[in-house]
PDB file of C-alpha atoms in Angstrom:
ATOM      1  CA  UNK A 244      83.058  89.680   5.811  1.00 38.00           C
ATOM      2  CA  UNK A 245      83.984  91.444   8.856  1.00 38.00           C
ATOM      3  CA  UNK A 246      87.389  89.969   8.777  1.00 36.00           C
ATOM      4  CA  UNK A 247      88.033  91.549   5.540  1.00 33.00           C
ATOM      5  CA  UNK A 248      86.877  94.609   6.212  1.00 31.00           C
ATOM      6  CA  UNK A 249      89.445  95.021   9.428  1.00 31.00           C
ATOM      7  CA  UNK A 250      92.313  93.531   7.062  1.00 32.00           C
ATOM      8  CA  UNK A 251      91.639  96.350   4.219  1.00 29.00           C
ATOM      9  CA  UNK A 252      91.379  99.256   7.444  1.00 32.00           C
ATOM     10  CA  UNK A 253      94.863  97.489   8.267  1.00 33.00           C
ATOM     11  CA  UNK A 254      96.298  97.648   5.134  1.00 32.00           C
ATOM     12  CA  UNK A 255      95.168 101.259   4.560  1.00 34.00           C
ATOM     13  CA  UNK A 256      96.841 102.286   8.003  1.00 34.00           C
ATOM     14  CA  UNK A 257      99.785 100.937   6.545  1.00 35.00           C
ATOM     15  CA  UNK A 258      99.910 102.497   3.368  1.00 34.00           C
ATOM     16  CA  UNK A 259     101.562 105.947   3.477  1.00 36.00           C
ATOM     17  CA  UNK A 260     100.703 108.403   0.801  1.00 37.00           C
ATOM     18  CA  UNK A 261     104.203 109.055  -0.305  1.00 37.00           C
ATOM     19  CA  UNK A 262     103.802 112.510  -2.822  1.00 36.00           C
ATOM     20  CA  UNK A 263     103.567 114.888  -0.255  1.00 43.00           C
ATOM     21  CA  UNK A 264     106.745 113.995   1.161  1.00 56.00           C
ATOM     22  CA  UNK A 265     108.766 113.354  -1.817  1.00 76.00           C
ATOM     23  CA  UNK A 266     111.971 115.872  -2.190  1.00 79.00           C
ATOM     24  CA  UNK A 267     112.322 117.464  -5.466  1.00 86.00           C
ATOM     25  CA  UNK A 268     116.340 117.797  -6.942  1.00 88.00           C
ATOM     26  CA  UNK A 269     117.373 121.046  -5.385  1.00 90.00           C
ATOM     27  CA  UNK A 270     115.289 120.365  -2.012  1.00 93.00           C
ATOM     28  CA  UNK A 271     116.940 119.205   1.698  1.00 94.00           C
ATOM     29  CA  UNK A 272     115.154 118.224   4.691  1.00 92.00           C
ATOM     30  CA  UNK A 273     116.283 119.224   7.943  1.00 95.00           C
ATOM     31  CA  UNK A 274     118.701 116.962   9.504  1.00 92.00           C
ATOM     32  CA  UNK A 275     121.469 117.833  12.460  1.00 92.00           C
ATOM     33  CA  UNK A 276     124.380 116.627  10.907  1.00 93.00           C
ATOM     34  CA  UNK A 277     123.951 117.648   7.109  1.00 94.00           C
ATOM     35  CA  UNK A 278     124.187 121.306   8.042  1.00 95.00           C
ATOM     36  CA  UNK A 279     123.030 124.346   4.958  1.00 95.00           C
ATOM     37  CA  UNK A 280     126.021 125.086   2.615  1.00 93.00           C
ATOM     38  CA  UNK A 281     127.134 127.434  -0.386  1.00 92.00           C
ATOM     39  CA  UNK A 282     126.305 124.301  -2.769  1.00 93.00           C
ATOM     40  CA  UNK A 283     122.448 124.368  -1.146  1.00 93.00           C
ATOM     41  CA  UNK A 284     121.859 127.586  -2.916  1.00 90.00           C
ATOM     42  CA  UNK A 285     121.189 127.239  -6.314  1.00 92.00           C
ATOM     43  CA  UNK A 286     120.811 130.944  -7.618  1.00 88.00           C
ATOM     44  CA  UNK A 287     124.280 132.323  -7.423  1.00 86.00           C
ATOM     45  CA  UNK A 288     124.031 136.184  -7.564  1.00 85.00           C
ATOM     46  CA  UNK A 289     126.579 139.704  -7.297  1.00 82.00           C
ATOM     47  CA  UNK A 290     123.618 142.328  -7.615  1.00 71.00           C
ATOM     48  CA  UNK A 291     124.235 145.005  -5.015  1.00 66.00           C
ATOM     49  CA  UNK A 292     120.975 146.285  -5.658  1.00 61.00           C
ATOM     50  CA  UNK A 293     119.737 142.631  -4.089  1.00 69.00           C
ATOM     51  CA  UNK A 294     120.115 140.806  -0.487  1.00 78.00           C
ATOM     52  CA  UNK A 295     123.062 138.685  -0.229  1.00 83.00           C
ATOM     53  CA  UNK A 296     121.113 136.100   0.439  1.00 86.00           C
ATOM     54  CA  UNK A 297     118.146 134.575   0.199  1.00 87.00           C
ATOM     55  CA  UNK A 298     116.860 130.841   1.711  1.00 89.00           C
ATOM     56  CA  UNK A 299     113.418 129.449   1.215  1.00 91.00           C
ATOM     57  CA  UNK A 300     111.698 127.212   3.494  1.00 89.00           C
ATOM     58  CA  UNK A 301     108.382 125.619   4.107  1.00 89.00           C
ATOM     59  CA  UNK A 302     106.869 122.868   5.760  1.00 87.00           C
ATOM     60  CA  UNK A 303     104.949 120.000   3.641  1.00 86.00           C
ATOM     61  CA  UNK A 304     102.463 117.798   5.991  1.00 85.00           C
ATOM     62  CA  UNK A 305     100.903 115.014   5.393  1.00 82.00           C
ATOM     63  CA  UNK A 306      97.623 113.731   6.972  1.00 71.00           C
ATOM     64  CA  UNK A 307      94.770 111.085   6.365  1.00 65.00           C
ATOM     65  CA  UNK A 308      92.016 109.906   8.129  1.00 59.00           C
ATOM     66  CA  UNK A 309      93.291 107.008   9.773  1.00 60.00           C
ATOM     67  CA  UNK A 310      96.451 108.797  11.209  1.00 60.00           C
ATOM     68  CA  UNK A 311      94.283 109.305  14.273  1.00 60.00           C
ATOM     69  CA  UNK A 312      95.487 105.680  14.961  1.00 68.00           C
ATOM     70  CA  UNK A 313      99.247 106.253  14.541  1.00 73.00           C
ATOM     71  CA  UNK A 314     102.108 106.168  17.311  1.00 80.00           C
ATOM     72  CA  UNK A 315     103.279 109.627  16.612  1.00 84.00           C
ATOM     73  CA  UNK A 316     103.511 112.034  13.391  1.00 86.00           C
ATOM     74  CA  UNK A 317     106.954 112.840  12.925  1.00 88.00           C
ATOM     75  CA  UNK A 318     107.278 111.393   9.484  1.00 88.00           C
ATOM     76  CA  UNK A 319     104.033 113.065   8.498  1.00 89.00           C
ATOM     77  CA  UNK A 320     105.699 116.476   8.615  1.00 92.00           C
ATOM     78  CA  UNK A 321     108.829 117.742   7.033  1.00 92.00           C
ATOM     79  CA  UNK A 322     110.822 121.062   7.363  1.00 94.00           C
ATOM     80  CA  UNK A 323     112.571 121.359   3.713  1.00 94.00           C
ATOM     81  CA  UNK A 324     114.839 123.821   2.398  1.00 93.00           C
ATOM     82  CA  UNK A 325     114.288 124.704  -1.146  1.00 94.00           C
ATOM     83  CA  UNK A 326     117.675 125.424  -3.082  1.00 92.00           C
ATOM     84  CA  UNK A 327     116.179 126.031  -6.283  1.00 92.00           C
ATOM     85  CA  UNK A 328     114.163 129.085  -4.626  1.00 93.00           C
ATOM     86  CA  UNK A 329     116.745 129.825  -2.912  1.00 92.00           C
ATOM     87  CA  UNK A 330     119.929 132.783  -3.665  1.00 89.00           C
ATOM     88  CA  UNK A 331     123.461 133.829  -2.356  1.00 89.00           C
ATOM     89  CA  UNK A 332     125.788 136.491  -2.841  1.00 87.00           C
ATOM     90  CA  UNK A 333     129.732 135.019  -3.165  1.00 83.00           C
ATOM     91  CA  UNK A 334     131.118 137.717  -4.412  1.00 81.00           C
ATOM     92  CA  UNK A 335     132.637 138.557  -1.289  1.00 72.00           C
ATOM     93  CA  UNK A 336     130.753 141.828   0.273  1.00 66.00           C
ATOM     94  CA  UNK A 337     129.757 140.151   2.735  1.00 72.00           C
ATOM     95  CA  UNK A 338     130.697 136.696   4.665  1.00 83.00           C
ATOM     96  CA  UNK A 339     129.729 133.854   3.328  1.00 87.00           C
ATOM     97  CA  UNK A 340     129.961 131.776   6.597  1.00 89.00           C
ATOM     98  CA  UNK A 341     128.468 134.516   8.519  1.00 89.00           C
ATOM     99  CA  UNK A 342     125.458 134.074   6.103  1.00 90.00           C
ATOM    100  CA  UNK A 343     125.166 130.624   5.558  1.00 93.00           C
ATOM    101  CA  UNK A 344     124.913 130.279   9.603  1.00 94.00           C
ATOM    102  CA  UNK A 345     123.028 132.564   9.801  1.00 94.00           C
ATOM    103  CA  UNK A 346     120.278 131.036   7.279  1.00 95.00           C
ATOM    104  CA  UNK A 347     121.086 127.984   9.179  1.00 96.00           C
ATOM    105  CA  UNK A 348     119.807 129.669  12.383  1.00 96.00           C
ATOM    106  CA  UNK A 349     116.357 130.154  10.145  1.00 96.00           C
ATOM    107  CA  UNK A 350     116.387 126.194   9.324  1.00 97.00           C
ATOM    108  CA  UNK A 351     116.968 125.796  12.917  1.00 97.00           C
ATOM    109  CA  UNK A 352     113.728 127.783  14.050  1.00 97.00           C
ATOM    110  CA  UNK A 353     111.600 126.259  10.731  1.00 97.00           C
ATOM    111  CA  UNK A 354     112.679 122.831  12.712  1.00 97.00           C
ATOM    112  CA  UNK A 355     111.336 123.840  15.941  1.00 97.00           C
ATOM    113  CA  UNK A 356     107.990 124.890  14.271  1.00 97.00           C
ATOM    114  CA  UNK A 357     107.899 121.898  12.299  1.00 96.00           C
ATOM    115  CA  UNK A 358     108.604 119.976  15.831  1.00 97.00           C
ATOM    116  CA  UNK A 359     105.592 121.957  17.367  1.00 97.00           C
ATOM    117  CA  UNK A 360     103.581 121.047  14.107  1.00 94.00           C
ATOM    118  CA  UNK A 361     103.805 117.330  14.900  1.00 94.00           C
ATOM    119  CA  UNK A 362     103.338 117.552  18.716  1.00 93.00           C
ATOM    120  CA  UNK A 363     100.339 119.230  17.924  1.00 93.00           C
ATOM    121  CA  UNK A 364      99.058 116.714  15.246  1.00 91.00           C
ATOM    122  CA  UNK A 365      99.607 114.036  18.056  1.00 90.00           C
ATOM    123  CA  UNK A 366      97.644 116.342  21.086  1.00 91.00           C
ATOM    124  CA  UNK A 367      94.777 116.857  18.285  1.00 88.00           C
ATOM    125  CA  UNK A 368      94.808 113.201  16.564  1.00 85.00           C
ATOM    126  CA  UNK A 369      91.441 112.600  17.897  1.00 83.00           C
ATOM    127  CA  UNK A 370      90.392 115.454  15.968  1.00 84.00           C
ATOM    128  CA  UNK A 371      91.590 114.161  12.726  1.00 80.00           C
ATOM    129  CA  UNK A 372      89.234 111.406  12.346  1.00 76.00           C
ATOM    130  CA  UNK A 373      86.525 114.364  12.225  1.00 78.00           C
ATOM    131  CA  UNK A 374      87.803 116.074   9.684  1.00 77.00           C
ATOM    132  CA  UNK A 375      91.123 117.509   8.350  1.00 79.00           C
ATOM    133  CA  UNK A 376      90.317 121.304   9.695  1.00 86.00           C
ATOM    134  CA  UNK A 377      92.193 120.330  12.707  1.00 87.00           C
ATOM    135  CA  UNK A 378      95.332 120.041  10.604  1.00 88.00           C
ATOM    136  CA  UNK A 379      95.014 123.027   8.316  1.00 88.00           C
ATOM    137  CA  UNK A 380      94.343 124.903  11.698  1.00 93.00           C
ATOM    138  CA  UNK A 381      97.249 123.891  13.313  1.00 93.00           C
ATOM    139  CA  UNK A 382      99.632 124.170   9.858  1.00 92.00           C
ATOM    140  CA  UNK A 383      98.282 128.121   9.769  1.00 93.00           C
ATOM    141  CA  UNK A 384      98.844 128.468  13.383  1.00 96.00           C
ATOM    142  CA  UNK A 385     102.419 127.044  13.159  1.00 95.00           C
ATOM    143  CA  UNK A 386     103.252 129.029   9.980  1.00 93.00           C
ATOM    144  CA  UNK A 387     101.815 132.562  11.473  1.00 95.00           C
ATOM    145  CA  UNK A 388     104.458 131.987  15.152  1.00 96.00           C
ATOM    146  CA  UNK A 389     107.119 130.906  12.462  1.00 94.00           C
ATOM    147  CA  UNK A 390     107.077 134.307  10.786  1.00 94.00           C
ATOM    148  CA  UNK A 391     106.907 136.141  13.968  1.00 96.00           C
ATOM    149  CA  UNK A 392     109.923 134.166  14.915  1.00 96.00           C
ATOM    150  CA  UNK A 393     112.210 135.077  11.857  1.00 94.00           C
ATOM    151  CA  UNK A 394     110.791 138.499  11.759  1.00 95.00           C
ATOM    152  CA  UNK A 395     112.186 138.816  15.873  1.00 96.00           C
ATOM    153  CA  UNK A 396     115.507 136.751  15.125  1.00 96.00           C
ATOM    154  CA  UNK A 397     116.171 139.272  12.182  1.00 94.00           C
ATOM    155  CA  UNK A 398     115.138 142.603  14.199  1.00 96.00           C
ATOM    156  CA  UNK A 399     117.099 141.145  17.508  1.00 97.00           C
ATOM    157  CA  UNK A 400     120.302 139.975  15.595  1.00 95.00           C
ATOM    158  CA  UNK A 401     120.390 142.869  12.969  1.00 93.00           C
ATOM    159  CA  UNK A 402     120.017 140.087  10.214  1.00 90.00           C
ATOM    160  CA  UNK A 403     122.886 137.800  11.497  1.00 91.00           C
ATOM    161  CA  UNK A 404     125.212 141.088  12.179  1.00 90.00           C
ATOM    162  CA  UNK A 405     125.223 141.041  16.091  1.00 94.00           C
ATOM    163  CA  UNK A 406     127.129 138.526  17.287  1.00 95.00           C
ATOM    164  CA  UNK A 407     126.199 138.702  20.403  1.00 97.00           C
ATOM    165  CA  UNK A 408     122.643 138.350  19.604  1.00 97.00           C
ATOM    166  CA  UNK A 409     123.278 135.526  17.368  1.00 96.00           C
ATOM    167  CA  UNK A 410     125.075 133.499  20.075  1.00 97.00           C
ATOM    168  CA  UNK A 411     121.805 134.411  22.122  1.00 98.00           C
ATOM    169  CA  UNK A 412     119.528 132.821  19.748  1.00 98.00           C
ATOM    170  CA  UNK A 413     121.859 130.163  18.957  1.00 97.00           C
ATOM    171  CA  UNK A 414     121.597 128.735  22.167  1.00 98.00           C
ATOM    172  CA  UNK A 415     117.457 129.505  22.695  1.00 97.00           C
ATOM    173  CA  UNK A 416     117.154 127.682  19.141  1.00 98.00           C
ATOM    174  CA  UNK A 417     119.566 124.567  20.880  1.00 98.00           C
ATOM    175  CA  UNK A 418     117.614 124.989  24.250  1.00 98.00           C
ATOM    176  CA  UNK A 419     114.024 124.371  22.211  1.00 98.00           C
ATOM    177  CA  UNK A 420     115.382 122.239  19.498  1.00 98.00           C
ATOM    178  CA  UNK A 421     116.244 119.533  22.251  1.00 98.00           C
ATOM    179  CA  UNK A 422     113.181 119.939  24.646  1.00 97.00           C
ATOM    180  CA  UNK A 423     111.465 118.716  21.312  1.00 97.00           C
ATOM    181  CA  UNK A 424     113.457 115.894  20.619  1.00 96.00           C
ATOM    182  CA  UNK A 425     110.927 113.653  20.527  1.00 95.00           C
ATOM    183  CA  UNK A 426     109.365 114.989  17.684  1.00 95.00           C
ATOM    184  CA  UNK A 427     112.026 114.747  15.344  1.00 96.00           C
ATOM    185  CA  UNK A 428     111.385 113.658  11.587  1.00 94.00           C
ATOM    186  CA  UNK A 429     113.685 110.845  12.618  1.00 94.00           C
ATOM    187  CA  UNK A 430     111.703 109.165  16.056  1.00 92.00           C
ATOM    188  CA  UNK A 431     109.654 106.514  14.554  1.00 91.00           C
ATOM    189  CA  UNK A 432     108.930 105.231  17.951  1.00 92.00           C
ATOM    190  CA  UNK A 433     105.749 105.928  20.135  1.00 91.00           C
ATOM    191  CA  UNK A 434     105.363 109.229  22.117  1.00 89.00           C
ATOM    192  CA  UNK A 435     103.299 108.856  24.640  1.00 88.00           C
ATOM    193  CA  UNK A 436     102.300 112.694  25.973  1.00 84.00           C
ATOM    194  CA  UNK A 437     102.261 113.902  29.445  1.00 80.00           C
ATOM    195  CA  UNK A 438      98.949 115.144  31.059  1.00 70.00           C
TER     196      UNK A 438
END
């Protein structure tokens, strides 16, 4: 009896539950290489009385009890940009490469947040077995410093329009991406955390 009860608390680590982190059509996940285009942006718009642009993203996680047993959580959170929720301006007032990097840049910080998100799951995952609070904590926590980051990219950079300022945060958004590497949504291997 006691052998079948440690091959179902196997099994169950094993499962994953797969509809949180299911991409809808319109929907990208983060990824270095597959950068934010025109195409990505499924409401095309020319209303002056709009912003040129427009780019939704959130972060879905994913958490169950027995992920206090797992190597690391990187596949448990995912930083997704929404298309379908998502408008653009092409009618030429403004650049259209200027603003597409510069909603990049916004991927690029909603990456470093969702980096910090998993980092933290993995500090806390003794917590999880106790309860879930932990994670909604954490998400709220993550979500709040995300907003304050956008909110001081946007004020700093004059919405993309400072160049100088954007190569600033380009390279503090570079800096942080990679001192987080480890936490990327592709590292399936275990993290083991420094004390």
């Amino acid at each position: 009896m006691r052998k079948i009860f440690y091959a179902l608390i196997v099994c169950a680590m094993g499962l994953k539950p797969g509809f949180g982190q299911q991409l809808q059509e319109g929907e990208k996940i983060w990824s270095a290489e597959d950068r934010l285009s025109v195409d990505d942006f499924k409401i095309k718009i020319s209303d002056a009385n709009s912003d040129v642009v427009f780019g939704q993203f959130y972060m879905n996680h994913v958490a169950g009890g027995f992920d206090f047993m797992k190597r690391n959580f990187n596949q448990n959170v995912t930083n997704v940009f929404s298309g379908n929720a998502s408008w653009i301006d092409t009618t030429g007032v403004v650049s259209v490469e200027k603003i597409i990097e510069y909603q990049q840049m916004q991927f690029d910080l909603s990456e470093i947040q969702a980096r910090k998100f998993r980092k933290r799951l993995l500090e806390n995952k003794g917590q999880i077995a106790k309860g879930m609070s932990i994670v909604s904590q954490i998400n709220n926590e993550i979500t709040a410093e995300l907003s304050e980051l956008r909110l001081s990219m946007a004020m700093e950079t004059e919405s993309g329009r400072n160049e100088q300022k954007v190569a600033e945060w380009k390279e503090k958004i570079a800096a942080e991406l990679k001192a987080l590497d480890l936490f990327r949504y592709e590292n399936t291997k275990k993290i083991k955390l420094e004390k």
